[in-house]
Amino acid sequence: MSHAVAEAVAGRFPQHLLGQHAQVGDETLTIARDGLLEVARFLKSDPAMAFDMPIDVTAVDYLDYPDHVGPRIHVVVHLYSTSKKHRVRLHVPVDLGDCQVPSLYPVWRGTEWFEREVWDMYGVRFTGHPDLRRILLYEGFVGHPLRKDYPLRGYQPLVPVAHLDDRAEDPKLKNVDLNPRPVEGAR
């Protein structure tokens, strides 16, 4: 049934469909950012689609991914129809220079915390989100730790930890102090 979903989206929104593929029976549709809300509203409201359950909203950082071409960050939306028993995955490529997508909150209210997590971990802003702020980390946290260029040993404000040996040969294992001012109790 997921193939019928892909065909319906391709037929109705060819201008927004950037690509598609299927793996283990689940369709993945790559959707242009400016068409995301229009496609989402169709997937929810069309009786043949009836995607009433957002399973997850997350992101993927394709930095250093073999053979990847295009924007580094993709927002990924997993949807399920409880009445039709089909699912679909939407990928939305996002440029780092303009790292934002429209919020799906107006379509599925259950995406609110998912989008906050993507903002917190990947730094993707969701325009129109009612309360976009960090959900897992504290407000003063510097950076977005699930981006692949985030330092493995990045020291944060408010986190007093001992600095590790700086003589590591692998540059990814070097200590990076992200704290602009000293934290009391840390050395």
Backbone as a chain_set.jsonl record, in Angstrom:
{"seq": "MSHAVAEAVAGRFPQHLLGQHAQVGDETLTIARDGLLEVARFLKSDPAMAFDMPIDVTAVDYLDYPDHVGPRIHVVVHLYSTSKKHRVRLHVPVDLGDCQVPSLYPVWRGTEWFEREVWDMYGVRFTGHPDLRRILLYEGFVGHPLRKDYPLRGYQPLVPVAHLDDRAEDPKLKNVDLNPRPVEGAR", "coords": {"N": [[0.813, -1.205, 0.0], [2.06, 1.192, 0.566], [3.342, 1.924, -1.747], [1.284, 2.938, -3.291], [0.814, 5.282, -1.935], [3.157, 6.729, -2.499], [2.836, 6.998, -5.265], [0.503, 8.557, -5.34], [1.352, 10.963, -4.133], [3.381, 11.675, -5.915], [1.857, 12.057, -8.233], [0.176, 14.156, -7.512], [1.801, 16.18, -6.446], [4.139, 16.839, -8.152], [5.952, 18.907, -8.396], [7.029, 19.232, -5.883], [8.202, 16.854, -5.202], [11.265, 15.476, -4.855], [12.583, 13.106, -5.065], [12.425, 9.486, -4.733], [12.326, 6.303, -3.086], [12.207, 2.806, -2.193], [12.498, 0.686, 0.62], [12.56, -2.4, 2.164], [9.755, -2.529, 1.934], [8.799, -0.053, 2.776], [8.07, 3.202, 1.767], [10.109, 5.944, 0.84], [10.008, 9.335, 0.526], [11.457, 12.1, -0.916], [11.091, 15.363, -0.194], [10.671, 18.727, -1.229], [11.555, 21.515, 0.764], [9.854, 23.804, 0.702], [7.451, 22.691, -0.009], [6.622, 21.044, 1.985], [4.563, 21.423, 4.031], [2.224, 21.49, 2.468], [2.204, 18.94, 1.275], [2.13, 17.415, 3.627], [-0.362, 18.15, 4.741], [-2.065, 17.082, 2.79], [-1.429, 14.332, 3.049], [-2.469, 13.835, 5.565], [-5.214, 14.63, 5.436], [-6.464, 13.576, 3.127], [-8.746, 11.042, 2.353], [-7.902, 8.563, 1.302], [-5.281, 8.447, 2.056], [-4.904, 9.176, 4.888], [-3.025, 9.6, 7.05], [-2.701, 9.637, 10.214], [-1.059, 9.451, 12.389], [1.863, 10.706, 13.548], [4.902, 9.195, 13.723], [7.587, 9.796, 14.255], [9.828, 12.574, 14.226], [12.874, 13.392, 13.037], [16.394, 13.797, 12.332], [19.074, 13.568, 9.933], [22.531, 13.67, 9.612], [24.548, 13.975, 6.968], [27.292, 14.35, 6.721], [30.441, 13.441, 5.549], [29.378, 11.106, 4.528], [29.447, 8.319, 2.442], [29.233, 8.792, -1.045], [27.139, 10.623, -0.853], [25.206, 13.251, -2.134], [24.279, 16.622, -2.212], [22.315, 18.639, 0.123], [23.596, 18.634, 3.453], [22.152, 18.091, 5.847], [19.212, 16.296, 6.573], [15.854, 16.493, 7.361], [13.78, 14.088, 8.798], [10.701, 12.527, 8.561], [8.507, 10.293, 9.961], [5.572, 8.635, 9.213], [2.353, 7.188, 9.961], [-0.598, 5.416, 9.116], [-3.319, 4.67, 10.949], [-5.757, 3.62, 10.217], [-5.521, 2.735, 7.556], [-3.288, 1.223, 7.637], [-0.736, 1.716, 6.547], [2.524, 3.104, 5.93], [4.837, 5.865, 5.64], [7.859, 7.536, 4.811], [9.239, 10.707, 5.023], [11.739, 12.671, 3.615], [13.424, 15.683, 4.057], [15.542, 17.784, 2.574], [17.939, 20.06, 3.938], [19.651, 23.051, 3.794], [22.697, 24.069, 5.352], [23.211, 26.787, 5.548], [20.719, 27.968, 5.671], [19.12, 26.767, 7.771], [16.347, 25.632, 8.316], [12.947, 24.51, 8.528], [9.426, 24.33, 7.74], [7.238, 24.099, 10.532], [5.56, 21.126, 11.508], [3.617, 21.142, 13.345], [1.091, 22.554, 13.043], [-0.292, 20.686, 11.52], [0.001, 18.072, 12.633], [-0.326, 17.913, 15.91], [1.12, 16.402, 17.663], [3.777, 16.487, 16.951], [5.245, 18.373, 18.257], [7.194, 18.042, 20.432], [8.985, 16.339, 19.176], [10.054, 17.99, 17.18], [11.291, 19.903, 18.757], [13.317, 18.355, 19.836], [14.847, 17.786, 17.526], [15.694, 20.377, 16.925], [17.27, 20.856, 19.209], [19.285, 18.821, 19.101], [20.285, 18.84, 16.434], [20.114, 21.423, 15.413], [18.206, 22.415, 13.634], [15.855, 24.727, 12.746], [12.371, 25.142, 13.299], [10.061, 26.761, 11.629], [7.282, 28.605, 12.717], [6.755, 27.035, 14.876], [5.272, 26.555, 18.093], [6.727, 26.691, 20.508], [9.673, 26.647, 20.399], [12.379, 25.506, 21.812], [15.222, 24.292, 23.658], [15.053, 20.831, 24.606], [16.256, 18.559, 25.634], [18.776, 19.344, 26.468], [20.406, 21.924, 28.418], [19.661, 25.489, 28.327], [21.985, 27.087, 27.943], [23.749, 25.504, 26.556], [26.263, 24.908, 24.174], [26.18, 24.642, 20.753], [25.18, 21.76, 18.743], [24.826, 18.566, 19.465], [24.453, 16.162, 17.886], [25.248, 16.674, 15.355], [27.635, 15.853, 12.943], [30.039, 17.221, 12.941], [30.408, 18.109, 15.468], [32.523, 18.465, 18.239], [34.093, 15.592, 19.657], [35.118, 15.69, 22.193], [34.042, 18.012, 23.462], [33.909, 20.617, 25.718], [31.517, 21.956, 27.878], [29.669, 24.906, 28.99], [28.651, 25.051, 32.401], [29.122, 22.388, 32.908], [31.119, 20.813, 34.831], [33.937, 19.193, 34.175], [36.876, 17.187, 34.24], [39.696, 18.001, 32.24], [40.854, 16.021, 29.556], [43.742, 14.145, 28.419], [45.614, 16.055, 26.187], [47.209, 15.125, 24.171], [46.355, 13.479, 22.147], [46.517, 11.773, 19.055], [44.658, 11.591, 16.988], [42.779, 14.031, 15.414], [40.053, 14.308, 15.915], [39.766, 13.552, 18.497], [40.804, 15.505, 20.075], [40.792, 17.844, 22.781], [38.24, 20.251, 23.012], [37.426, 23.336, 24.026], [34.414, 24.581, 24.616], [33.444, 26.429, 26.232], [33.133, 29.751, 26.931], [33.921, 31.06, 29.226], [35.493, 30.41, 32.382], [34.339, 27.645, 34.368], [33.279, 27.369, 37.642], [34.903, 25.151, 39.771], [35.726, 23.411, 37.811], [38.645, 22.268, 36.08]], "CA": [[0.0, 0.0, 0.0], [2.918, 2.372, 0.604], [3.636, 2.324, -3.123], [0.152, 3.771, -3.723], [1.039, 6.599, -1.319], [4.19, 7.39, -3.295], [2.239, 7.359, -6.554], [-0.443, 9.658, -5.124], [2.122, 12.195, -3.894], [4.056, 12.012, -7.178], [0.86, 12.553, -9.173], [-0.439, 15.412, -7.063], [2.811, 17.196, -6.115], [5.414, 16.573, -8.832], [6.844, 20.049, -8.201], [7.637, 19.139, -4.554], [8.854, 15.556, -5.033], [12.653, 15.522, -5.34], [13.049, 11.739, -5.289], [11.742, 8.473, -3.945], [12.823, 4.924, -3.142], [11.559, 1.915, -1.227], [13.337, -0.306, 1.278], [11.778, -3.333, 2.982], [8.329, -2.253, 1.859], [8.447, 1.31, 3.184], [8.426, 4.227, 0.799], [10.75, 7.174, 1.284], [9.797, 10.419, -0.426], [12.244, 13.303, -0.644], [10.174, 16.477, -0.447], [11.258, 20.066, -1.131], [11.167, 22.205, 1.998], [8.72, 24.715, 0.516], [6.227, 21.928, -0.231], [6.391, 20.102, 3.082], [3.249, 21.576, 4.661], [1.179, 21.131, 1.515], [2.205, 17.477, 1.183], [1.699, 16.894, 4.934], [-1.824, 18.327, 4.856], [-2.671, 16.087, 1.902], [-1.266, 12.994, 3.631], [-3.355, 13.687, 6.716], [-6.639, 14.867, 5.2], [-7.04, 12.782, 2.037], [-9.264, 9.785, 2.916], [-7.12, 7.413, 0.847], [-3.986, 8.49, 2.736], [-5.291, 9.08, 6.304], [-1.882, 9.51, 7.964], [-3.154, 10.291, 11.436], [-0.107, 9.261, 13.482], [3.287, 10.957, 13.313], [5.7, 8.275, 14.538], [8.807, 10.463, 14.69], [10.499, 13.58, 13.406], [14.275, 13.371, 13.437], [17.256, 14.335, 11.279], [20.275, 12.81, 9.599], [23.647, 14.487, 9.159], [25.266, 13.176, 5.98], [28.696, 14.745, 6.614], [31.356, 12.313, 5.318], [28.635, 9.914, 4.114], [29.915, 7.964, 1.095], [28.384, 9.001, -2.225], [26.009, 11.539, -0.642], [25.247, 14.504, -2.887], [23.182, 17.502, -1.815], [22.416, 19.218, 1.467], [24.155, 17.751, 4.479], [21.148, 17.721, 6.849], [17.863, 15.942, 6.125], [14.834, 16.246, 8.382], [13.105, 12.845, 8.434], [9.389, 12.427, 9.194], [7.908, 8.964, 9.821], [4.123, 8.734, 9.386], [1.615, 5.929, 9.92], [-2.052, 5.509, 9.068], [-3.889, 3.61, 11.783], [-6.911, 3.008, 9.549], [-5.104, 2.1, 6.302], [-2.151, 0.346, 7.972], [0.448, 1.949, 5.729], [3.453, 4.091, 6.475], [5.689, 6.545, 4.671], [8.951, 8.325, 5.392], [9.534, 11.907, 4.251], [13.04, 13.311, 3.818], [13.418, 17.08, 3.623], [16.907, 18.302, 2.607], [18.043, 21.384, 4.545], [20.98, 23.657, 3.681], [23.198, 24.603, 6.622], [23.12, 28.242, 5.532], [19.338, 28.343, 5.975], [18.759, 25.493, 8.411], [15.003, 25.697, 8.883], [11.828, 23.925, 7.778], [8.156, 24.677, 8.383], [6.8, 23.195, 11.594], [4.407, 20.275, 11.218], [2.686, 21.276, 14.464], [-0.281, 22.875, 12.619], [-0.91, 19.513, 10.904], [-0.02, 17.038, 13.681], [0.109, 18.554, 17.16], [2.043, 15.501, 18.351], [5.163, 16.661, 16.514], [5.865, 19.487, 18.991], [8.413, 17.67, 21.145], [9.93, 15.789, 18.199], [10.738, 19.123, 16.541], [12.191, 20.497, 19.755], [14.493, 17.486, 19.934], [15.659, 18.01, 16.329], [16.337, 21.676, 17.129], [18.266, 20.693, 20.256], [20.369, 17.922, 18.72], [20.821, 19.106, 15.092], [20.109, 22.843, 15.086], [17.245, 22.757, 12.584], [14.758, 25.55, 13.265], [11.058, 24.854, 12.733], [9.318, 28.019, 11.57], [5.889, 28.457, 13.108], [6.63, 26.17, 16.056], [4.77, 27.39, 19.176], [7.601, 26.761, 21.692], [10.933, 26.037, 19.982], [13.5, 25.678, 22.742], [15.876, 23.01, 23.953], [14.225, 19.914, 25.373], [17.117, 17.583, 26.294], [19.952, 20.021, 27.019], [20.088, 23.207, 29.043], [19.642, 26.617, 27.393], [23.307, 27.622, 27.66], [24.561, 24.508, 25.846], [26.829, 25.463, 22.949], [26.211, 23.714, 19.626], [24.148, 20.738, 18.553], [25.747, 17.435, 19.584], [24.327, 15.066, 16.933], [25.89, 17.021, 14.093], [28.864, 15.066, 12.865], [31.22, 18.045, 13.164], [30.476, 18.475, 16.878], [33.729, 17.826, 18.785], [33.861, 14.457, 20.546], [35.485, 16.094, 23.553], [33.706, 19.422, 23.622], [33.554, 20.952, 27.091], [30.386, 22.859, 27.873], [29.397, 25.683, 30.191], [27.851, 24.402, 33.443], [29.451, 20.971, 33.047], [32.491, 20.756, 35.328], [34.617, 17.917, 33.96], [38.327, 17.303, 34.124], [40.18, 17.927, 30.869], [41.587, 14.804, 29.267], [45.057, 14.307, 27.822], [45.55, 16.757, 24.905], [48.21, 14.605, 23.236], [45.744, 12.508, 21.24], [46.961, 11.956, 17.673], [43.48, 11.771, 16.143], [42.237, 15.379, 15.669], [38.69, 14.239, 16.425], [39.815, 13.278, 19.928], [41.39, 16.654, 20.778], [39.888, 18.586, 23.654], [37.754, 21.519, 22.477], [36.728, 24.041, 25.1], [33.317, 25.375, 24.075], [33.033, 27.32, 27.31], [33.827, 31.028, 26.786], [34.412, 31.532, 30.509], [35.739, 29.257, 33.258], [33.272, 27.168, 35.233], [33.797, 27.143, 38.975], [35.013, 23.741, 40.127], [36.364, 22.652, 36.731], [40.021, 22.698, 35.852]], "C": [[0.85, 1.26, 0.0], [3.276, 2.86, -0.787], [2.52, 3.215, -3.675], [0.273, 5.181, -3.139], [2.058, 7.379, -2.14], [3.635, 7.835, -4.643], [1.276, 8.544, -6.407], [0.291, 10.982, -4.922], [2.812, 12.63, -5.184], [3.069, 12.587, -8.192], [0.315, 13.912, -8.8], [0.574, 16.538, -6.849], [4.137, 16.94, -6.832], [6.439, 17.692, -8.624], [7.564, 19.985, -6.846], [8.413, 17.839, -4.336], [10.236, 15.588, -5.68], [13.198, 14.135, -5.643], [12.246, 10.775, -4.446], [12.463, 7.143, -4.094], [12.081, 4.113, -2.084], [12.604, 0.949, -0.668], [12.456, -1.101, 2.211], [10.301, -2.941, 3.059], [7.893, -0.869, 2.282], [8.952, 2.307, 2.158], [9.1, 5.414, 1.491], [10.582, 8.2, 0.178], [10.656, 11.602, -0.002], [11.425, 14.487, -1.135], [10.931, 17.798, -0.312], [10.704, 20.769, 0.107], [9.929, 23.077, 1.812], [7.405, 23.986, 0.242], [5.842, 21.022, 0.915], [4.996, 20.219, 3.688], [2.108, 21.17, 3.732], [1.062, 19.61, 1.382], [1.698, 16.869, 2.495], [0.189, 17.017, 5.109], [-2.577, 17.322, 3.982], [-2.599, 14.694, 2.53], [-2.179, 12.782, 4.833], [-4.831, 13.715, 6.312], [-7.254, 14.045, 4.077], [-7.493, 11.429, 2.593], [-8.484, 8.543, 2.48], [-5.754, 7.336, 1.526], [-4.178, 8.282, 4.241], [-4.121, 8.876, 7.26], [-2.196, 10.323, 9.217], [-2.157, 10.179, 12.583], [1.322, 9.588, 13.047], [4.091, 10.073, 14.272], [6.929, 8.991, 15.095], [9.153, 11.572, 13.713], [11.931, 13.603, 13.92], [15.093, 13.993, 12.316], [18.427, 13.39, 11.069], [21.311, 13.811, 9.126], [24.493, 13.623, 8.234], [26.717, 13.609, 5.784], [29.556, 13.488, 6.512], [30.64, 11.024, 4.939], [29.051, 9.567, 2.689], [28.847, 8.193, 0.035], [27.191, 9.925, -1.989], [26.243, 12.828, -1.413], [24.064, 15.337, -2.427], [23.36, 18.017, -0.406], [22.805, 18.179, 2.517], [23.104, 17.245, 5.467], [19.835, 17.385, 6.145], [16.979, 15.794, 7.352], [14.049, 15.032, 7.897], [11.82, 12.729, 9.255], [8.832, 11.039, 8.907], [6.417, 9.079, 10.142], [3.475, 7.362, 9.253], [0.12, 6.227, 9.871], [-2.626, 4.351, 9.869], [-5.075, 2.926, 11.108], [-6.515, 2.248, 8.282], [-3.93, 1.138, 6.496], [-0.976, 0.497, 7.003], [1.282, 3.062, 6.35], [4.267, 4.706, 5.348], [6.735, 7.346, 5.451], [9.206, 9.508, 4.468], [10.925, 12.402, 4.616], [12.939, 14.73, 3.284], [14.852, 17.602, 3.719], [16.932, 19.748, 3.099], [19.481, 21.883, 4.403], [21.417, 24.215, 5.023], [23.1, 26.119, 6.682], [21.739, 28.771, 5.875], [18.666, 27.113, 6.59], [17.409, 25.594, 9.119], [13.997, 25.049, 7.944], [10.54, 24.375, 8.452], [7.786, 23.641, 9.44], [5.591, 22.394, 11.127], [3.363, 20.338, 12.334], [1.269, 21.663, 14.026], [-1.02, 21.673, 12.003], [-1.082, 18.398, 11.929], [0.537, 17.656, 14.954], [1.128, 17.699, 17.915], [3.489, 15.633, 17.928], [5.912, 17.71, 17.329], [7.185, 19.089, 19.655], [9.444, 17.047, 20.215], [10.742, 16.916, 17.558], [11.676, 19.816, 17.509], [13.463, 19.668, 19.897], [15.417, 17.675, 18.724], [16.367, 19.361, 16.417], [17.505, 21.524, 18.103], [19.494, 19.923, 19.768], [21.043, 18.269, 17.393], [20.838, 20.575, 14.7], [19.199, 23.237, 13.942], [16.1, 23.53, 13.232], [13.46, 25.191, 12.551], [10.229, 26.131, 12.789], [7.848, 27.763, 11.88], [5.682, 27.537, 14.298], [6.219, 27.023, 17.252], [5.732, 27.567, 20.359], [8.951, 26.117, 21.385], [12.05, 26.431, 20.94], [14.074, 24.308, 23.027], [14.97, 22.156, 24.831], [15.073, 18.897, 26.135], [18.313, 18.221, 26.992], [19.545, 21.356, 27.615], [20.293, 24.355, 28.054], [21.019, 27.165, 27.044], [24.22, 26.681, 26.892], [25.008, 25.092, 24.513], [26.843, 24.385, 21.866], [25.063, 22.719, 19.638], [24.87, 19.396, 18.427], [25.542, 16.268, 18.618], [24.788, 15.442, 15.527], [27.264, 16.35, 14.085], [30.135, 15.893, 13.064], [31.324, 18.539, 14.611], [31.682, 17.753, 17.49], [33.397, 16.71, 19.783], [34.176, 14.795, 21.997], [35.248, 17.597, 23.728], [33.246, 19.688, 25.042], [32.546, 22.084, 27.087], [30.341, 23.738, 29.115], [28.519, 24.86, 31.128], [28.141, 22.911, 33.614], [30.902, 20.877, 33.512], [33.077, 19.347, 35.167], [36.109, 18.168, 33.861], [38.724, 17.194, 32.656], [41.007, 16.664, 30.702], [42.914, 15.148, 28.622], [44.932, 14.921, 26.428], [46.503, 16.195, 23.861], [47.645, 13.572, 22.266], [46.162, 12.808, 19.807], [45.787, 12.2, 16.727], [42.878, 13.146, 16.434], [40.809, 15.373, 16.19], [38.659, 14.01, 17.929], [40.472, 14.394, 20.719], [40.337, 17.303, 21.663], [39.507, 19.903, 22.989], [36.959, 22.179, 23.581], [35.679, 24.949, 24.478], [32.824, 26.406, 25.08], [33.805, 28.636, 27.199], [34.376, 31.587, 28.093], [34.598, 30.307, 31.421], [34.528, 28.921, 34.126], [33.889, 26.844, 36.584], [33.785, 25.651, 39.285], [35.619, 22.903, 39.026], [37.799, 23.129, 36.583], [40.353, 22.656, 34.398]], "O": [[0.417, 2.293, -0.509], [3.49, 4.054, -0.998], [2.786, 4.142, -4.439], [-0.122, 6.157, -3.777], [1.849, 8.553, -2.442], [3.937, 8.935, -5.107], [1.246, 9.43, -7.26], [-0.107, 12.005, -5.479], [2.827, 13.817, -5.512], [3.413, 13.509, -8.932], [0.025, 14.732, -9.672], [0.252, 17.71, -7.043], [5.17, 16.836, -6.171], [7.645, 17.452, -8.67], [8.605, 20.62, -6.679], [9.194, 17.735, -3.39], [10.36, 15.712, -6.898], [14.164, 13.997, -6.393], [11.487, 11.177, -3.564], [13.125, 6.89, -5.1], [11.419, 4.663, -1.204], [13.474, 0.462, -1.39], [11.68, -0.524, 2.973], [9.682, -3.015, 4.121], [6.714, -0.538, 2.158], [10.108, 2.262, 1.737], [8.705, 5.824, 2.583], [10.966, 7.963, -0.967], [10.585, 12.051, 1.142], [11.109, 14.602, -2.319], [11.734, 17.969, 0.606], [9.528, 20.627, 0.444], [9.048, 23.09, 2.672], [6.346, 24.613, 0.262], [4.844, 20.305, 0.833], [4.311, 19.208, 3.844], [1.131, 20.568, 4.177], [-0.041, 19.063, 1.379], [0.922, 15.914, 2.475], [-0.461, 16.083, 5.578], [-3.604, 16.78, 4.391], [-3.589, 13.963, 2.542], [-2.614, 11.659, 5.087], [-5.616, 12.902, 6.801], [-8.467, 13.834, 4.077], [-6.705, 10.738, 3.239], [-8.418, 7.568, 3.229], [-5.141, 6.269, 1.563], [-3.666, 7.313, 4.802], [-4.212, 8.066, 8.182], [-1.981, 11.535, 9.264], [-2.383, 10.754, 13.647], [1.925, 8.844, 12.273], [3.966, 10.199, 15.49], [7.276, 8.819, 16.264], [8.814, 11.514, 12.531], [12.165, 13.812, 15.111], [14.536, 14.652, 11.438], [18.727, 12.536, 11.904], [21.006, 14.699, 8.33], [25.09, 12.642, 8.677], [27.319, 13.265, 4.767], [29.405, 12.569, 7.316], [31.234, 9.949, 5.02], [29.012, 10.43, 1.812], [27.689, 7.82, 0.219], [26.31, 10.008, -2.844], [27.322, 13.419, -1.358], [22.961, 14.813, -2.268], [24.423, 17.855, 0.194], [22.396, 17.019, 2.464], [23.16, 16.088, 5.881], [19.403, 18.098, 5.239], [17.314, 15.055, 8.278], [13.69, 14.951, 6.722], [11.844, 12.82, 10.482], [8.699, 10.648, 7.747], [6.043, 9.56, 11.212], [3.969, 6.49, 8.537], [-0.362, 7.167, 10.502], [-2.442, 3.188, 9.511], [-5.365, 1.767, 11.403], [-7.116, 1.221, 7.97], [-3.624, 0.336, 5.614], [-0.304, -0.482, 6.679], [0.808, 3.843, 7.175], [4.374, 4.148, 4.256], [6.512, 7.765, 6.587], [9.372, 9.329, 3.261], [11.25, 12.537, 5.796], [12.427, 14.952, 2.187], [15.341, 17.841, 4.823], [16.077, 20.557, 2.738], [20.418, 21.216, 4.84], [20.603, 24.775, 5.758], [22.923, 26.681, 7.763], [21.607, 29.909, 6.324], [17.768, 26.511, 6.001], [17.334, 25.636, 10.347], [14.176, 25.041, 6.727], [10.56, 24.763, 9.62], [8.002, 22.444, 9.25], [4.712, 22.916, 10.44], [2.339, 19.658, 12.266], [0.31, 21.141, 14.595], [-2.25, 21.658, 11.975], [-2.171, 17.844, 12.078], [1.74, 17.895, 15.059], [1.908, 18.218, 18.714], [4.353, 14.958, 18.487], [7.105, 17.916, 17.108], [8.198, 19.757, 19.446], [10.646, 17.201, 20.431], [11.959, 16.811, 17.412], [12.75, 20.27, 17.113], [14.554, 20.214, 20.059], [16.637, 17.72, 18.881], [17.526, 19.473, 16.02], [18.603, 22.014, 17.841], [20.624, 20.347, 20.008], [22.239, 18.025, 17.229], [21.516, 20.942, 13.741], [19.395, 24.29, 13.335], [15.456, 23.038, 14.159], [13.453, 24.964, 11.341], [9.754, 26.532, 13.852], [7.249, 26.819, 11.366], [4.542, 27.284, 14.69], [6.757, 28.116, 17.426], [5.567, 28.504, 21.139], [9.335, 25.146, 22.038], [12.588, 27.536, 20.881], [13.48, 23.287, 22.679], [14.229, 22.661, 25.674], [14.647, 18.416, 27.186], [18.806, 17.698, 27.992], [18.455, 21.858, 27.341], [21.011, 24.21, 27.065], [21.204, 27.668, 25.936], [25.363, 27.036, 26.605], [24.21, 25.705, 23.804], [27.453, 23.331, 22.047], [24.121, 22.821, 20.423], [25.467, 19.116, 17.388], [26.431, 15.421, 18.542], [24.727, 14.621, 14.612], [27.953, 16.297, 15.104], [31.198, 15.331, 13.327], [32.231, 19.304, 14.939], [31.846, 16.551, 17.281], [32.529, 16.869, 20.641], [33.568, 14.248, 22.917], [36.155, 18.343, 24.097], [32.301, 19.061, 25.522], [32.714, 23.067, 26.365], [30.892, 23.386, 30.158], [27.719, 24.047, 30.664], [27.464, 22.241, 34.394], [31.817, 20.861, 32.689], [32.75, 18.435, 35.926], [36.543, 19.241, 33.443], [38.158, 16.392, 31.913], [41.767, 16.283, 31.592], [43.18, 16.31, 28.314], [44.228, 14.379, 25.576], [46.596, 16.744, 22.763], [48.414, 12.856, 21.624], [46.163, 13.965, 19.389], [45.924, 12.947, 15.758], [42.5, 13.416, 17.574], [40.388, 16.33, 16.84], [37.635, 14.247, 18.57], [40.681, 14.247, 21.924], [39.15, 17.312, 21.339], [40.373, 20.597, 22.456], [35.94, 21.651, 24.024], [36.014, 25.972, 23.881], [31.894, 27.164, 24.802], [35.025, 28.636, 27.361], [35.209, 32.493, 28.074], [33.929, 29.289, 31.241], [33.791, 29.808, 34.558], [34.892, 26.136, 36.667], [32.777, 24.973, 39.085], [36.001, 21.762, 39.283], [38.123, 24.267, 36.926], [41.474, 22.985, 34.01]]}, "num_chains": 1, "name": "protein.A"}
